[in-house]
mmCIF file of C-alpha atoms and ligand atoms in Angstrom:
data_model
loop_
_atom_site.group_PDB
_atom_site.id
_atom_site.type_symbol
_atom_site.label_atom_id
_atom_site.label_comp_id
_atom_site.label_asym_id
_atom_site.label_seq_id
_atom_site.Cartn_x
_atom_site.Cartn_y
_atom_site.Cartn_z
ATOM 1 C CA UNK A 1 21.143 91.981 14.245
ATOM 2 C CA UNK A 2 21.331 87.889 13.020
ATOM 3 C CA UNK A 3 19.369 88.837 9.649
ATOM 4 C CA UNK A 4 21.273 86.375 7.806
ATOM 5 C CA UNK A 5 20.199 82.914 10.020
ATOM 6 C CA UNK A 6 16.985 81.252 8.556
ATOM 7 C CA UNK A 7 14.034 80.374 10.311
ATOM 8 C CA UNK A 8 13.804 76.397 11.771
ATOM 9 C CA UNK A 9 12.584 73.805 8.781
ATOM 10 C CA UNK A 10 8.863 74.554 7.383
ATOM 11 C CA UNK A 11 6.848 72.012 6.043
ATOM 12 C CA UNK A 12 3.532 72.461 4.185
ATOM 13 C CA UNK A 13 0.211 71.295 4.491
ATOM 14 C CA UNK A 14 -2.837 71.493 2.536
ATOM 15 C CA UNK A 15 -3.768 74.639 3.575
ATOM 16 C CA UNK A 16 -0.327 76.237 2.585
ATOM 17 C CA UNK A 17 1.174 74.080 -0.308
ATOM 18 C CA UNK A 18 -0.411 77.369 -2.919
ATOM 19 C CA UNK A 19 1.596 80.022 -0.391
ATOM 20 C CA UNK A 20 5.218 77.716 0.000
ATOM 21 C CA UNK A 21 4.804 76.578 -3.845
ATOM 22 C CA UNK A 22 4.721 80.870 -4.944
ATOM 23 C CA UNK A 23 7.514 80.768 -2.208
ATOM 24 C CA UNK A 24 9.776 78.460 -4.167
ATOM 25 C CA UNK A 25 9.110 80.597 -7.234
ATOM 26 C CA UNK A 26 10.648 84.105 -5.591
ATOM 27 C CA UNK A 27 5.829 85.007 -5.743
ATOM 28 C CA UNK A 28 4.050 86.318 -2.684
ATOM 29 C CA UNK A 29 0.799 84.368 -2.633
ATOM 30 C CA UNK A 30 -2.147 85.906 -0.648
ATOM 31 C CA UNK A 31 -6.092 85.238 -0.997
ATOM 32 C CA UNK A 32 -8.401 86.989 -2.380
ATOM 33 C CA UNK A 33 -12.347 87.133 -2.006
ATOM 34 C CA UNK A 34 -14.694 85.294 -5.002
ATOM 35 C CA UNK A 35 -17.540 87.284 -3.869
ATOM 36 C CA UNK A 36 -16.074 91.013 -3.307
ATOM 37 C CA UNK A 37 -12.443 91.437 -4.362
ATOM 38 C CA UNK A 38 -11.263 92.313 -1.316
ATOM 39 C CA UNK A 39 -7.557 90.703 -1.210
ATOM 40 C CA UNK A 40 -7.003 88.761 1.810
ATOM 41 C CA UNK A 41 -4.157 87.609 3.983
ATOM 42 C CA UNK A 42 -2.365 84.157 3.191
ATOM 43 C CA UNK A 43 -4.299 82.740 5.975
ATOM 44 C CA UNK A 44 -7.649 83.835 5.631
ATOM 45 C CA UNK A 45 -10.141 81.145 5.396
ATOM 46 C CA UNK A 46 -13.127 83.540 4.743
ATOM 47 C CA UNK A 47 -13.371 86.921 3.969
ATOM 48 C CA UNK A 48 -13.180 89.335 6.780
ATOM 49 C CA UNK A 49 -15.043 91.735 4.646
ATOM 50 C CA UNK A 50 -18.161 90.123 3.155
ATOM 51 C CA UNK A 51 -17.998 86.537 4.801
ATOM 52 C CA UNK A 52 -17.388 84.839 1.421
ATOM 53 C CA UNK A 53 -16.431 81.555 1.917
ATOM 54 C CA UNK A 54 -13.994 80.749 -0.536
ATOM 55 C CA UNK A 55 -11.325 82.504 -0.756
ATOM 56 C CA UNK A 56 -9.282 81.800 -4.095
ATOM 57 C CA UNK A 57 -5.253 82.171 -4.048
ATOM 58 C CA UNK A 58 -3.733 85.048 -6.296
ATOM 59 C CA UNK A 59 -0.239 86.906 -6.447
ATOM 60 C CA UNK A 60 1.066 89.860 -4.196
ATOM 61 C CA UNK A 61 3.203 92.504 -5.532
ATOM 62 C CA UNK A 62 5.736 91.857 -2.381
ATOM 63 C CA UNK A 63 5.459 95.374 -1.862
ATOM 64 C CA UNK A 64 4.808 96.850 1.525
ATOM 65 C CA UNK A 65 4.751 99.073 4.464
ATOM 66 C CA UNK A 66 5.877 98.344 7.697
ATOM 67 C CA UNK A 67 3.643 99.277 10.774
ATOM 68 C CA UNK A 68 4.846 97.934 13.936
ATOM 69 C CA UNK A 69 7.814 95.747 15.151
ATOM 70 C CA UNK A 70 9.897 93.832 17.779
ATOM 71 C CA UNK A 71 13.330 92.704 18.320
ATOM 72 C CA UNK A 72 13.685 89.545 20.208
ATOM 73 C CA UNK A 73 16.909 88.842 22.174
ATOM 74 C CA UNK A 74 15.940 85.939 23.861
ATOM 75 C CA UNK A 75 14.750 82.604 22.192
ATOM 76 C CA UNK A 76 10.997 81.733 22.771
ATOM 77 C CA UNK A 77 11.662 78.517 21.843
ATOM 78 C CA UNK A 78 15.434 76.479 21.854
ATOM 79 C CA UNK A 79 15.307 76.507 18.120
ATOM 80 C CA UNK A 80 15.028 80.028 17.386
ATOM 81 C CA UNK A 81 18.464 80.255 19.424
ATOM 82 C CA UNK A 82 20.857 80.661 16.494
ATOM 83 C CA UNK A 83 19.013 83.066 15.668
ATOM 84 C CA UNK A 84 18.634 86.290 18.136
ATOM 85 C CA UNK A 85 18.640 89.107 17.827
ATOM 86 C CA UNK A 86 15.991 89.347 14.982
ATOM 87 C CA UNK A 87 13.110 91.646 14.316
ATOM 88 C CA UNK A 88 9.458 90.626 13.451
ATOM 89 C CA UNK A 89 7.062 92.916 12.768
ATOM 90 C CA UNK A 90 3.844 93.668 11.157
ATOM 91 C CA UNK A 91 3.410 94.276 7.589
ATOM 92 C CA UNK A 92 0.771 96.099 5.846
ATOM 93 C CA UNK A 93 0.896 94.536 1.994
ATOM 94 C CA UNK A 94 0.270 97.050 -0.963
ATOM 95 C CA UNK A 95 -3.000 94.911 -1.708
ATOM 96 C CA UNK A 96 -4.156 96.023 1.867
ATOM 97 C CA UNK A 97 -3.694 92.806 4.165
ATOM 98 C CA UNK A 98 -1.497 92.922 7.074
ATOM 99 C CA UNK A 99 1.242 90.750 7.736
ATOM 100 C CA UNK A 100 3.209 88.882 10.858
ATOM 101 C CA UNK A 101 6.948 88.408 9.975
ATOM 102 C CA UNK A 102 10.299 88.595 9.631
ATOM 103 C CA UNK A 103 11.715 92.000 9.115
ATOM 104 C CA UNK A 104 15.472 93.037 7.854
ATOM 105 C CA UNK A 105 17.015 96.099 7.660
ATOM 106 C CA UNK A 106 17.237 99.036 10.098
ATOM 107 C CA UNK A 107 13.105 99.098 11.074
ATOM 108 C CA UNK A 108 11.072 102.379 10.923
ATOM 109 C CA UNK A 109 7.804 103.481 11.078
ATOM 110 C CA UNK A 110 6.264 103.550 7.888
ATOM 111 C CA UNK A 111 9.202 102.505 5.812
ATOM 112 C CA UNK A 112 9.140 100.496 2.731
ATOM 113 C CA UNK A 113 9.415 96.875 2.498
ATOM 114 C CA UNK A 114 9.995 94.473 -0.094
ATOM 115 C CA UNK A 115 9.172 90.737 0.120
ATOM 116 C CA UNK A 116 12.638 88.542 -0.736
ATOM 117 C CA UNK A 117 12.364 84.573 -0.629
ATOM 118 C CA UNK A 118 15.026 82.967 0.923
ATOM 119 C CA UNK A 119 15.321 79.264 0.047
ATOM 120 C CA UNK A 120 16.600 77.148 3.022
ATOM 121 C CA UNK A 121 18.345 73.847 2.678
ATOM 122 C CA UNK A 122 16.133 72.436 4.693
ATOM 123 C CA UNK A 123 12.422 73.255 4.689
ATOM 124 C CA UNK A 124 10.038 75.350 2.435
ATOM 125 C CA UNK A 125 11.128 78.852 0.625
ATOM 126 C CA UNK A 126 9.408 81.853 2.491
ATOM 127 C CA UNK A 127 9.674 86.014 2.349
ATOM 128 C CA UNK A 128 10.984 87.735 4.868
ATOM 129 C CA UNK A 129 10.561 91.327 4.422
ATOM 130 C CA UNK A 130 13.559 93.615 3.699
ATOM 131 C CA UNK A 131 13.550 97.922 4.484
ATOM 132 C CA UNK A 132 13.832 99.559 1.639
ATOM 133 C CA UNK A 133 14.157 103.336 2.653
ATOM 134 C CA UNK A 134 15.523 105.028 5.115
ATOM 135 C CA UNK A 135 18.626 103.930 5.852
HETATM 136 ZN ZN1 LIG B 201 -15.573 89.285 0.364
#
């Protein structure tokens, strides 16, 4: 498994400068929902719950569970060449939200996860998601 090679260069936007600015601080941003509570995932434009509308950015513990994953040997893409094999997977966040990422470790069903930030030379910080029992 490649689990040290970093992901190709991300930039923000205005929709994610909140998410890649907790990034560069080693913080798990997520959304959660003005009118319920209901925490949200980083992408949520409106709450899946309640349909409230505006969403408001708040920290995640970086705690989580992993559910289901993939290991990709070949490159979708040439730029993701450096670095196969790696393992993506979803992750269910201790606030409830699930997650599509990076996974490292030796992957199991139900195992613990932690977020960890890795901060490229190039690019915005992001998590990628690390097994924490286990192994
Ligand atoms: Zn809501």
């Amino acid at each position: 498994m490649n689990d040290t090679a970093t992901w190709p260069p991300m930039r923000r936007d205005a929709k994610s400068a909140e998410f890649f600015e907790a990034a560069s601080r080693g913080e798990l941003a997520i959304k959660k929902c003005t009118d319920c509570g209901r925490s949200l995932a980083p992408e949520a434009m409106v709450c899946t719950d309640c349909g409230g509308s505006v969403p408001a950015w708040t920290s995640a513990s970086g705690a989580g569970t992993l559910i289901t994953w993939t290991t990709v040997h070949k490159a979708p893409n040439p730029v993701f060449a450096p670095m196969v094999p790696y393992t993506v997977g979803v992750v269910e966040l201790a606030e409830g939200p699930w997650l599509y990422a990076r996974i490292t470790g030796e992957p199991r069903a139900g195992a613990a996860l932690r977020a960890e930030f890795v901060h490229p030379a190039e690019g915005e910080s992001y998590p990628t998601w690390v097994v924490t029992s286990g192994q």
